[in-house]
Coordinates of C-alpha atoms in Angstrom, one line a residue:
Chain S
M14 CA 0.0 0.0 0.0
Q15 CA 1.2 3.5 -0.8
E16 CA 2.7 5.5 2.1
R17 CA 0.8 8.7 2.9
T18 CA 2.0 11.8 4.6
P19 CA -0.1 12.7 7.6
L20 CA -1.5 15.9 5.9
E21 CA -2.5 14.3 2.6
T22 CA -6.0 15.2 1.8
K23 CA -8.3 12.2 2.2
I24 CA -11.8 13.7 1.7
E25 CA -12.7 16.8 -0.4
V26 CA -16.3 18.0 -0.1
G27 CA -17.3 20.7 -2.5
K28 CA -20.5 22.7 -2.5
L29 CA -22.5 19.8 -1.2
S30 CA -26.2 20.3 -0.9
V31 CA -28.8 17.6 0.1
W32 CA -32.6 17.8 0.0
Y33 CA -35.1 15.5 1.4
G34 CA -38.1 16.2 -0.9
S35 CA -38.2 20.0 -1.2
E36 CA -36.6 20.5 2.2
P37 CA -32.9 21.4 2.1
A38 CA -30.8 19.6 4.7
L39 CA -27.4 20.7 3.6
R40 CA -26.6 24.0 1.8
G41 CA -23.4 24.1 -0.2
V42 CA -21.0 22.6 2.3
T43 CA -17.3 22.7 1.4
F44 CA -14.4 21.4 3.5
D45 CA -11.4 19.0 3.3
V46 CA -10.3 16.3 5.7
A47 CA -6.7 15.3 6.0
S48 CA -5.7 11.7 6.0
K49 CA -5.5 10.0 9.5
T50 CA -6.9 12.9 11.3
T51 CA -10.0 13.1 13.5
T52 CA -12.7 15.6 12.6
A53 CA -15.7 16.3 14.9
L54 CA -19.0 17.7 13.6
I55 CA -20.8 19.6 16.2
G56 CA -24.1 21.5 16.0
E57 CA -27.7 21.5 17.1
G58 CA -30.1 18.8 16.2
G59 CA -31.2 19.2 12.6
S60 CA -28.0 21.2 11.7
G61 CA -27.1 18.6 9.0
K62 CA -24.4 16.6 10.8
S63 CA -26.0 13.2 10.1
T64 CA -27.0 14.1 6.6
L65 CA -23.4 15.0 5.9
M66 CA -22.1 11.8 7.4
R67 CA -24.6 9.7 5.4
A68 CA -23.5 11.5 2.1
L69 CA -19.9 10.5 2.7
N70 CA -20.6 6.8 2.1
R71 CA -23.8 7.2 0.0
M72 CA -26.1 6.0 2.7
H73 CA -28.6 8.6 1.4
D74 CA -29.2 6.2 -1.5
L75 CA -31.5 4.3 0.9
N76 CA -33.8 7.3 1.0
P77 CA -35.7 7.6 -2.3
E78 CA -36.6 11.3 -1.4
A79 CA -33.0 12.3 -1.0
R80 CA -31.4 14.5 -3.7
V81 CA -27.8 15.4 -3.7
Q82 CA -25.8 18.1 -5.6
G83 CA -22.1 18.9 -5.4
S84 CA -19.0 16.9 -5.1
I85 CA -17.4 14.5 -2.7
K86 CA -14.0 13.1 -3.5
I87 CA -12.2 10.4 -1.6
D88 CA -8.6 9.8 -2.5
G89 CA -9.3 12.1 -5.4
A90 CA -12.1 9.9 -6.8
E91 CA -15.6 11.3 -7.1
I92 CA -18.1 9.2 -5.2
L93 CA -21.4 10.9 -6.1
G94 CA -21.5 10.0 -9.7
A95 CA -23.4 7.1 -11.4
G96 CA -21.4 4.0 -11.8
V97 CA -19.7 4.2 -8.5
D98 CA -19.3 0.8 -6.8
T99 CA -21.2 1.8 -3.6
A100 CA -20.6 -1.6 -1.9
R101 CA -16.9 -1.1 -2.3
L102 CA -17.1 2.5 -1.2
R103 CA -19.0 1.6 2.0
R104 CA -16.3 -1.0 2.8
N105 CA -13.7 1.7 2.5
V106 CA -15.8 4.2 4.4
G107 CA -17.2 2.4 7.4
M108 CA -20.0 3.7 9.5
V109 CA -21.1 3.3 13.2
F110 CA -24.5 4.5 14.1
A111 CA -25.9 6.1 17.3
R112 CA -27.9 3.0 18.2
P113 CA -26.1 -0.3 17.9
T114 CA -28.2 -2.7 15.8
M115 CA -27.1 -6.3 15.8
L116 CA -27.8 -8.5 12.8
P117 CA -30.0 -11.4 14.1
T118 CA -27.2 -13.9 14.2
T119 CA -24.2 -14.8 16.2
I120 CA -21.4 -12.5 17.5
G121 CA -18.9 -14.1 15.1
D122 CA -21.3 -13.8 12.1
N123 CA -21.9 -10.1 13.0
V124 CA -18.2 -9.3 12.9
M125 CA -17.6 -11.4 9.7
F126 CA -20.7 -10.1 7.9
G127 CA -18.9 -7.5 5.8
L128 CA -16.3 -10.0 4.7
A129 CA -18.9 -12.6 3.8
A130 CA -20.8 -9.9 1.8
Q131 CA -17.6 -9.1 0.0
G132 CA -17.4 -12.8 -1.1
V133 CA -14.7 -14.0 1.3
R134 CA -15.4 -17.7 1.9
D135 CA -12.2 -18.9 3.6
E136 CA -13.3 -19.6 7.1
R137 CA -9.8 -19.3 8.6
S138 CA -9.0 -15.9 7.1
M139 CA -12.5 -14.7 8.2
R140 CA -11.9 -15.9 11.8
E141 CA -8.5 -14.2 11.8
A142 CA -10.0 -10.9 10.5
A143 CA -12.7 -11.2 13.1
E144 CA -10.1 -11.7 15.9
R145 CA -8.1 -8.7 14.7
A146 CA -11.2 -6.5 14.6
L147 CA -12.4 -7.7 18.0
R148 CA -8.9 -7.0 19.5
R149 CA -8.9 -3.5 18.1
A150 CA -12.3 -2.9 19.6
G151 CA -11.1 -4.2 22.9
L152 CA -13.5 -7.1 22.9
W153 CA -11.4 -10.2 22.1
E154 CA -10.7 -11.2 25.7
Q155 CA -14.4 -11.0 26.4
M156 CA -15.7 -12.6 23.2
A157 CA -13.1 -15.2 22.2
D158 CA -15.1 -18.1 23.4
K159 CA -18.5 -16.6 22.6
L160 CA -18.3 -16.1 18.9
D161 CA -21.2 -18.6 18.4
A162 CA -23.5 -17.0 20.9
P163 CA -26.3 -14.7 19.7
A164 CA -25.3 -11.0 19.6
S165 CA -28.7 -9.5 20.5
P166 CA -28.6 -10.2 24.3
L167 CA -25.3 -8.3 24.7
P168 CA -25.4 -5.0 26.7
E169 CA -25.7 -1.8 24.7
D170 CA -22.1 -0.6 25.2
T171 CA -20.7 -4.1 24.2
Q172 CA -23.0 -4.0 21.2
Q173 CA -21.6 -0.6 20.2
R174 CA -18.1 -1.9 20.5
L175 CA -19.1 -4.9 18.4
S176 CA -20.5 -2.5 15.8
I177 CA -17.1 -0.9 15.7
A178 CA -15.4 -4.3 15.4
R179 CA -17.9 -5.2 12.6
A180 CA -16.9 -2.0 10.7
L181 CA -13.2 -2.6 11.3
A182 CA -13.3 -6.2 10.0
V183 CA -13.5 -5.0 6.4
D184 CA -10.4 -2.8 7.0
P185 CA -11.8 0.7 6.0
D186 CA -9.6 3.7 5.5
V187 CA -12.3 6.1 6.8
L188 CA -14.5 5.6 9.8
L189 CA -17.7 7.6 10.3
F190 CA -19.2 7.7 13.9
D191 CA -22.7 9.2 14.0
D192 CA -23.1 10.1 17.7
P193 CA -21.8 6.7 18.8
T194 CA -22.3 7.3 22.5
A195 CA -25.7 8.9 22.4
M196 CA -27.4 5.9 23.9
L197 CA -24.8 5.1 26.5
D198 CA -24.1 6.1 30.1
P199 CA -21.0 8.2 30.8
I200 CA -18.8 5.3 31.8
A201 CA -19.7 3.2 28.8
A202 CA -19.3 6.3 26.6
L203 CA -15.8 6.7 27.8
S204 CA -14.9 3.1 27.0
I205 CA -16.2 3.8 23.4
E206 CA -14.1 7.0 23.3
D207 CA -11.0 4.9 24.3
V208 CA -11.6 2.6 21.4
I209 CA -12.0 5.5 19.0
A210 CA -8.9 7.2 20.4
R211 CA -6.9 4.0 19.7
L212 CA -8.1 3.9 16.1
R213 CA -7.1 7.5 15.3
R214 CA -3.5 6.8 14.2
D215 CA -4.6 4.2 11.6
H216 CA -7.8 5.7 10.2
T217 CA -9.3 9.0 9.0
I218 CA -12.2 9.5 11.4
I219 CA -15.2 11.8 11.3
I220 CA -17.4 11.9 14.4
A221 CA -20.7 13.7 14.7
T222 CA -21.4 14.3 18.3
N223 CA -23.6 16.3 20.6
D224 CA -21.1 16.0 23.4
L225 CA -18.8 19.0 23.2
Q226 CA -16.3 17.5 25.7
Q227 CA -16.0 14.4 23.6
A228 CA -15.3 16.5 20.5
A229 CA -12.7 18.4 22.4
R230 CA -11.0 15.2 23.7
L231 CA -11.0 13.3 20.4
A232 CA -10.8 15.7 17.4
D233 CA -7.9 17.4 15.7
I234 CA -10.3 19.6 13.7
T235 CA -13.8 20.6 14.7
I236 CA -16.5 21.8 12.4
Y237 CA -19.5 23.7 13.8
M238 CA -22.7 23.4 11.7
A239 CA -26.0 25.2 11.8
N240 CA -29.0 25.1 9.6
G241 CA -27.3 22.9 7.0
E242 CA -24.2 25.1 6.7
I243 CA -20.7 25.2 8.1
V244 CA -20.5 28.2 10.4
E245 CA -16.9 27.7 11.4
S246 CA -14.1 25.1 11.3
G247 CA -10.6 24.9 12.6
D248 CA -8.2 23.3 15.0
T249 CA -10.1 22.0 17.9
P250 CA -8.3 23.9 20.8
L251 CA -8.5 27.1 18.8
L252 CA -12.2 26.8 17.9
F253 CA -13.1 25.9 21.5
N254 CA -11.0 28.7 23.1
K255 CA -11.2 31.5 20.5
P256 CA -14.3 30.9 18.3
G257 CA -14.3 33.3 15.4
D258 CA -18.1 33.5 15.0
V259 CA -20.6 34.8 17.5
R260 CA -22.9 31.9 16.7
T261 CA -20.1 29.4 17.5
E262 CA -19.4 31.2 20.7
A263 CA -23.0 31.1 21.7
F264 CA -23.3 27.4 20.9
L265 CA -20.2 26.5 22.9
A266 CA -21.5 28.6 25.8
G267 CA -24.8 26.8 25.7
R268 CA -26.8 29.8 24.5
N269 CA -29.2 29.9 21.6
P270 CA -26.9 30.5 18.6
R271 CA -29.8 32.1 16.7
G272 CA -30.0 34.8 19.3
A273 CA -26.4 35.6 18.7
V274 CA -27.0 36.7 15.1
S275 CA -27.8 40.4 15.1
Chain T
M28 CA -42.8 -16.2 26.5
A29 CA -41.9 -15.1 23.1
I30 CA -38.7 -12.9 23.0
D31 CA -38.3 -10.2 20.5
A32 CA -34.8 -11.0 19.1
L33 CA -34.0 -7.5 18.2
S34 CA -34.9 -5.6 21.3
D35 CA -34.4 -8.4 23.8
K36 CA -37.7 -7.3 25.4
P37 CA -40.5 -9.8 25.9
A38 CA -42.9 -9.6 23.0
R39 CA -46.3 -8.2 23.9
M40 CA -48.9 -10.9 24.2
F41 CA -51.6 -10.7 21.5
R42 CA -55.2 -10.2 22.6
P43 CA -56.7 -13.6 23.2
L44 CA -60.3 -12.8 22.1
P45 CA -60.0 -13.5 18.4
A46 CA -58.3 -16.8 19.1
V47 CA -61.1 -17.8 21.5
V48 CA -63.8 -16.8 18.9
F49 CA -61.9 -18.7 16.2
A50 CA -61.6 -21.8 18.4
A51 CA -65.3 -21.6 19.2
C52 CA -66.3 -21.4 15.5
A53 CA -63.9 -24.2 14.6
W54 CA -65.3 -26.4 17.3
L55 CA -68.9 -25.5 16.1
L56 CA -68.0 -26.5 12.5
C57 CA -66.2 -29.6 13.6
G58 CA -69.3 -30.5 15.6
S59 CA -71.5 -29.9 12.6
V60 CA -69.4 -32.2 10.5
I61 CA -69.5 -34.9 13.1
V62 CA -73.3 -34.6 13.3
I63 CA -73.6 -34.8 9.5
V64 CA -71.2 -37.7 9.1
G65 CA -73.0 -39.5 12.0
W66 CA -76.3 -38.9 10.3
L67 CA -74.9 -40.3 7.0
L68 CA -73.5 -43.3 8.8
A69 CA -76.8 -43.9 10.5
N70 CA -78.4 -44.0 7.1
G71 CA -76.2 -46.9 6.0
L72 CA -72.4 -47.1 5.5
P73 CA -72.5 -48.8 2.1
K74 CA -74.7 -46.0 0.7
V75 CA -72.3 -43.4 2.0
V76 CA -69.3 -45.3 0.6
S77 CA -70.9 -45.6 -2.8
A78 CA -71.8 -41.9 -2.7
L79 CA -68.3 -40.9 -1.8
G80 CA -66.7 -43.2 -4.3
P81 CA -65.4 -42.0 -7.7
R82 CA -68.3 -43.4 -9.7
G83 CA -68.9 -40.7 -12.3
P84 CA -69.7 -37.0 -12.7
E85 CA -72.1 -36.9 -9.7
S86 CA -69.4 -38.2 -7.3
A87 CA -69.2 -36.2 -4.2
I88 CA -65.5 -36.8 -3.9
G89 CA -65.1 -34.7 -7.0
P90 CA -64.9 -31.2 -5.4
L91 CA -62.5 -32.5 -2.8
F92 CA -60.2 -34.0 -5.5
A93 CA -60.5 -30.9 -7.6
T94 CA -59.6 -28.7 -4.7
A95 CA -56.6 -30.7 -3.7
Y96 CA -55.4 -30.9 -7.3
I97 CA -55.7 -27.2 -7.9
T98 CA -54.0 -26.4 -4.5
V99 CA -51.0 -28.7 -5.1
L100 CA -50.5 -27.2 -8.5
A101 CA -51.2 -23.6 -7.8
L102 CA -49.4 -23.0 -4.5
P103 CA -45.7 -23.5 -5.5
P104 CA -45.7 -21.0 -8.5
A105 CA -47.8 -18.5 -6.5
A106 CA -45.4 -18.7 -3.6
A107 CA -42.2 -18.6 -5.6
V108 CA -43.3 -15.7 -7.8
G109 CA -44.7 -13.8 -4.8
V110 CA -41.5 -14.2 -2.8
F111 CA -39.2 -13.2 -5.6
A112 CA -41.4 -10.2 -6.5
A113 CA -41.4 -9.2 -2.9
M114 CA -37.6 -9.5 -2.7
G115 CA -37.3 -7.0 -5.6
A116 CA -40.0 -4.7 -4.3
S117 CA -38.5 -4.6 -0.8
D118 CA -35.5 -2.7 -2.1
V119 CA -36.1 0.9 -3.0
R120 CA -32.9 0.9 -5.1
I121 CA -34.5 -1.5 -7.6
F122 CA -37.9 0.2 -8.0
G123 CA -36.9 3.7 -6.8
A124 CA -39.7 6.1 -5.9
A125 CA -42.2 3.6 -7.6
A126 CA -41.7 1.2 -4.7
G127 CA -44.3 3.0 -2.5
S128 CA -47.0 3.1 -5.3
M129 CA -46.2 -0.6 -6.1
R130 CA -46.9 -1.6 -2.5
S131 CA -50.2 0.3 -2.4
A132 CA -51.2 -1.4 -5.7
L133 CA -50.3 -4.8 -4.3
S134 CA -52.4 -4.2 -1.2
L135 CA -55.3 -3.2 -3.4
V136 CA -55.1 -6.1 -5.8
G137 CA -54.3 -8.5 -3.0
S138 CA -57.5 -7.5 -1.2
V139 CA -59.8 -8.5 -4.0
P140 CA -61.2 -12.0 -3.2
T141 CA -59.4 -14.3 -5.5
V142 CA -62.3 -16.6 -5.8
I143 CA -64.2 -13.9 -7.7
V144 CA -61.3 -13.2 -10.1
A145 CA -60.7 -16.9 -10.6
Y146 CA -64.4 -17.7 -11.2
A147 CA -64.7 -14.8 -13.6
A148 CA -61.6 -16.0 -15.5
L149 CA -62.9 -19.6 -15.7
L150 CA -66.3 -18.4 -16.9
A151 CA -64.7 -16.1 -19.5
A152 CA -62.6 -19.0 -20.7
A153 CA -65.7 -21.2 -21.0
A154 CA -67.6 -18.3 -22.8
V155 CA -64.9 -18.1 -25.5
G156 CA -65.1 -21.9 -26.0
W157 CA -62.1 -23.0 -24.0
H158 CA -63.3 -25.5 -21.4
P159 CA -60.7 -25.2 -18.7
S160 CA -59.1 -28.4 -17.3
L161 CA -58.2 -28.6 -13.6
T162 CA -54.6 -27.8 -14.6
G163 CA -55.9 -24.7 -16.3
A164 CA -57.9 -23.7 -13.2
A165 CA -54.8 -24.3 -11.1
F166 CA -52.9 -21.9 -13.4
V167 CA -55.6 -19.3 -13.0
F168 CA -55.5 -19.7 -9.2
A169 CA -51.7 -19.4 -9.2
I170 CA -51.8 -16.1 -11.1
V171 CA -54.7 -14.5 -9.2
N172 CA -53.0 -15.4 -5.8
M173 CA -49.6 -13.9 -6.8
P174 CA -50.4 -10.3 -5.7
L175 CA -51.6 -11.6 -2.3
M176 CA -48.5 -13.7 -1.8
T177 CA -46.3 -10.8 -3.0
G178 CA -48.0 -8.4 -0.6
L179 CA -47.7 -10.8 2.4
A180 CA -44.1 -11.7 1.6
L181 CA -43.3 -8.0 1.2
R182 CA -44.7 -7.2 4.6
A183 CA -42.8 -10.2 6.0
L184 CA -39.5 -8.9 4.5
T185 CA -39.9 -5.2 5.4
T186 CA -41.5 -5.3 8.9
R187 CA -38.9 -3.8 11.3
A188 CA -36.2 -4.2 8.7
A189 CA -35.1 -0.6 8.1
K190 CA -32.3 -0.6 10.7
L191 CA -31.0 -4.0 9.7
R192 CA -30.9 -3.0 6.1
E193 CA -29.1 0.2 7.0
V194 CA -26.5 -1.6 9.1
A195 CA -25.9 -4.2 6.4
T196 CA -25.7 -1.6 3.7
A197 CA -23.1 0.4 5.7
L198 CA -21.0 -2.8 5.8
G199 CA -20.8 -2.9 2.0
A200 CA -23.4 -5.6 1.4
P201 CA -25.1 -5.5 -2.0
P202 CA -28.9 -5.2 -1.9
M203 CA -29.8 -8.8 -2.9
Y204 CA -27.2 -10.2 -0.5
I205 CA -29.0 -8.3 2.3
V206 CA -32.3 -9.7 1.3
I207 CA -31.1 -13.3 1.0
S208 CA -28.8 -13.4 4.0
V209 CA -30.4 -11.1 6.5
L210 CA -34.1 -10.4 5.7
L211 CA -35.2 -13.7 4.3
P212 CA -34.0 -15.9 7.2
R213 CA -35.4 -13.4 9.6
A214 CA -38.8 -13.4 7.9
R215 CA -39.1 -17.2 7.8
M216 CA -41.9 -17.4 10.3
R217 CA -43.9 -14.7 8.7
L218 CA -43.4 -16.3 5.3
R219 CA -44.7 -19.6 6.6
S220 CA -47.8 -17.8 7.7
A221 CA -48.0 -16.2 4.3
Y222 CA -47.9 -19.6 2.6
I223 CA -50.6 -20.9 4.8
I224 CA -52.8 -17.9 4.2
V225 CA -52.4 -18.2 0.4
A226 CA -53.0 -21.9 0.6
T227 CA -56.2 -21.3 2.4
Q228 CA -57.2 -18.7 -0.3
I229 CA -56.6 -21.2 -3.0
I230 CA -58.3 -24.0 -1.2
G231 CA -61.3 -21.7 -0.4
G232 CA -61.5 -20.4 -3.9
A233 CA -61.1 -23.8 -5.6
A234 CA -63.5 -25.5 -3.2
T235 CA -66.1 -22.8 -3.8
I236 CA -65.9 -23.1 -7.6
A237 CA -65.8 -26.9 -7.4
I238 CA -68.9 -27.0 -5.3
L239 CA -70.7 -24.3 -7.4
A240 CA -69.9 -26.3 -10.5
G241 CA -71.3 -29.4 -9.0
A242 CA -69.5 -32.7 -8.9
N243 CA -68.7 -32.5 -12.6
V244 CA -65.5 -30.5 -12.2
P245 CA -63.0 -33.3 -12.5
A246 CA -64.6 -34.4 -15.8
S247 CA -64.7 -30.7 -16.9
R248 CA -65.9 -31.6 -20.3
G249 CA -67.8 -28.4 -20.9
A250 CA -68.7 -28.4 -17.2
L251 CA -68.5 -24.6 -17.1
P252 CA -70.7 -22.6 -17.3
I253 CA -73.6 -25.0 -17.9
H254 CA -73.2 -26.8 -14.5
A255 CA -71.9 -23.8 -12.7
W256 CA -75.1 -23.2 -10.8
P257 CA -75.2 -22.5 -7.2
L258 CA -75.5 -25.6 -5.0
A259 CA -79.0 -24.5 -3.8
V260 CA -80.2 -24.4 -7.5
H261 CA -78.8 -27.9 -8.0
I262 CA -80.6 -29.3 -5.0
W263 CA -83.8 -27.5 -6.0
T264 CA -83.8 -28.7 -9.6
R265 CA -82.4 -32.2 -8.9
G266 CA -84.1 -32.9 -5.6
S267 CA -84.3 -36.6 -6.4
S268 CA -80.6 -37.0 -5.8
A269 CA -80.5 -34.9 -2.7
D270 CA -78.5 -37.5 -0.8
V271 CA -75.6 -36.8 -3.1
Y272 CA -75.8 -33.2 -2.3
G273 CA -75.9 -34.0 1.4
V274 CA -72.6 -35.6 0.9
T275 CA -71.4 -32.6 -1.1
A276 CA -72.5 -30.3 1.7
A277 CA -70.6 -32.5 4.1
S278 CA -67.5 -32.2 2.0
A279 CA -68.0 -28.4 1.8
L280 CA -68.2 -28.3 5.6
L281 CA -65.0 -30.4 5.8
L282 CA -63.3 -28.0 3.5
A283 CA -64.6 -25.0 5.5
V284 CA -63.2 -26.5 8.7
L285 CA -59.9 -27.2 7.0
I286 CA -59.7 -23.6 5.8
W287 CA -60.6 -22.2 9.2
V288 CA -58.0 -24.4 10.9
L289 CA -55.3 -23.4 8.5
Q290 CA -56.2 -19.7 8.7
G291 CA -56.3 -20.0 12.5
I292 CA -52.8 -21.5 12.6
A293 CA -51.6 -18.7 10.3
Q294 CA -53.3 -16.0 12.5
L295 CA -52.0 -17.5 15.7
R296 CA -48.4 -17.7 14.4
A297 CA -48.5 -14.2 12.9
A298 CA -50.3 -12.5 15.8
P299 CA -47.5 -12.4 18.4
E300 CA -45.0 -11.0 16.0
S301 CA -47.2 -8.4 14.4
A302 CA -48.4 -7.3 17.8
S303 CA -44.9 -6.5 18.9
Q304 CA -43.2 -5.3 15.7
E305 CA -44.1 -2.2 13.9
D306 CA -43.0 -1.1 10.5
L307 CA -40.1 1.3 10.5

């Protein structure tokens, strides 16, 4: 595999707009993400964070009402055009959702699902990939002898870590976390954060979160979004300590950002 | 207690009243059949045996045979086409924005009593000079039951499936792989219920037409529409052979019980799941 410098651009988003029916959810969003950095998307509910995340691996295709305009390039290749192999794209751009949903099968099959869908049939290499993924998600010690047990009865934080392992098993370059600790208690949320922190040096990570502390702890770059637009973006310590826009300042201070516009 | 595999919460119990009503009706029908059969036996076993035996166009075994024949032939293609169509329709990427309209159309077409459509088709065939054989009738029943099977299979595949589909899609699984490896195995119980419901539709429709057409159906040499009179008209115009129609009525009751039992099984199997799982 080609060596990349740490600041090589991984994702380029240009004038991206998304509509659900006639309702705009994103309005001409433009930003770049450097390779192997962690970017946090923060903003109020409905600001377009999840819509942006879902556009990055074409999950909006599942919504027949979604309409997309603009450009998203990953490693220089446009992903929004027709003829893109979306299955391959999604293996390269893995996604972990707010609520962990286990496939109705065993723990092992959940982790190996992406590989099986890819056409891998060799049981041994699948087991090895599953072990690697579970180790990286900090679950191997706990799950090594339970791979044939059903996944659904696991506690929610373990399910979320299993979701991360499931996404890691197909070896993605980019990982999208859509508010991954929203359903968890603070202790469980910290354990998920630990996992994400360990993954930062090997993957380009984008995390949408409502937890500002989490964004401050994890992200190199933070993007503040409001009303489907990027209000401000920059190095996380700088944005949190010296926001350049009154709306960002208001949001970070817990005030209504709309009231700050005057 | 049934466990909802996705949420790990105990599934809500379904309301017991319909099951009780169904059981009461089933027992009432079974009782009626026992009384009729008992009455027939009391009138002499040899007479009953000869009435039931395959001894010509007036044979009372005819409707039963015709119904069984049509069902065995019609169910597999109806089920196969229905499930495959539902697999396609369950994916918005295949049918795009038309998927919603297609589902509404399926519900509408599927709600038309298939016996009416099938009977109309058979009468129309006879009117243009084609006297349908039982195989032809089975073909008609297979086609008219396909929308119902598709609708039921579609519901089985899509009930509470949105999150699973989303997760599997995010892992890079192609649409058909998701349907085959995730949604179909999960919908197995509901699909079984769908097979039973469609089977009862075919049995009910075929039995109705077989009984309406008199015992001539297996012969079917121009049997429709000349003999396609209601049973009551047959009995009225041919009162001298009322015994035969007594046996026919008994066979109709047996069929009715069979249909009720099958539908009851389908309802009972489907009820706990549908009570606890909403469409997403």
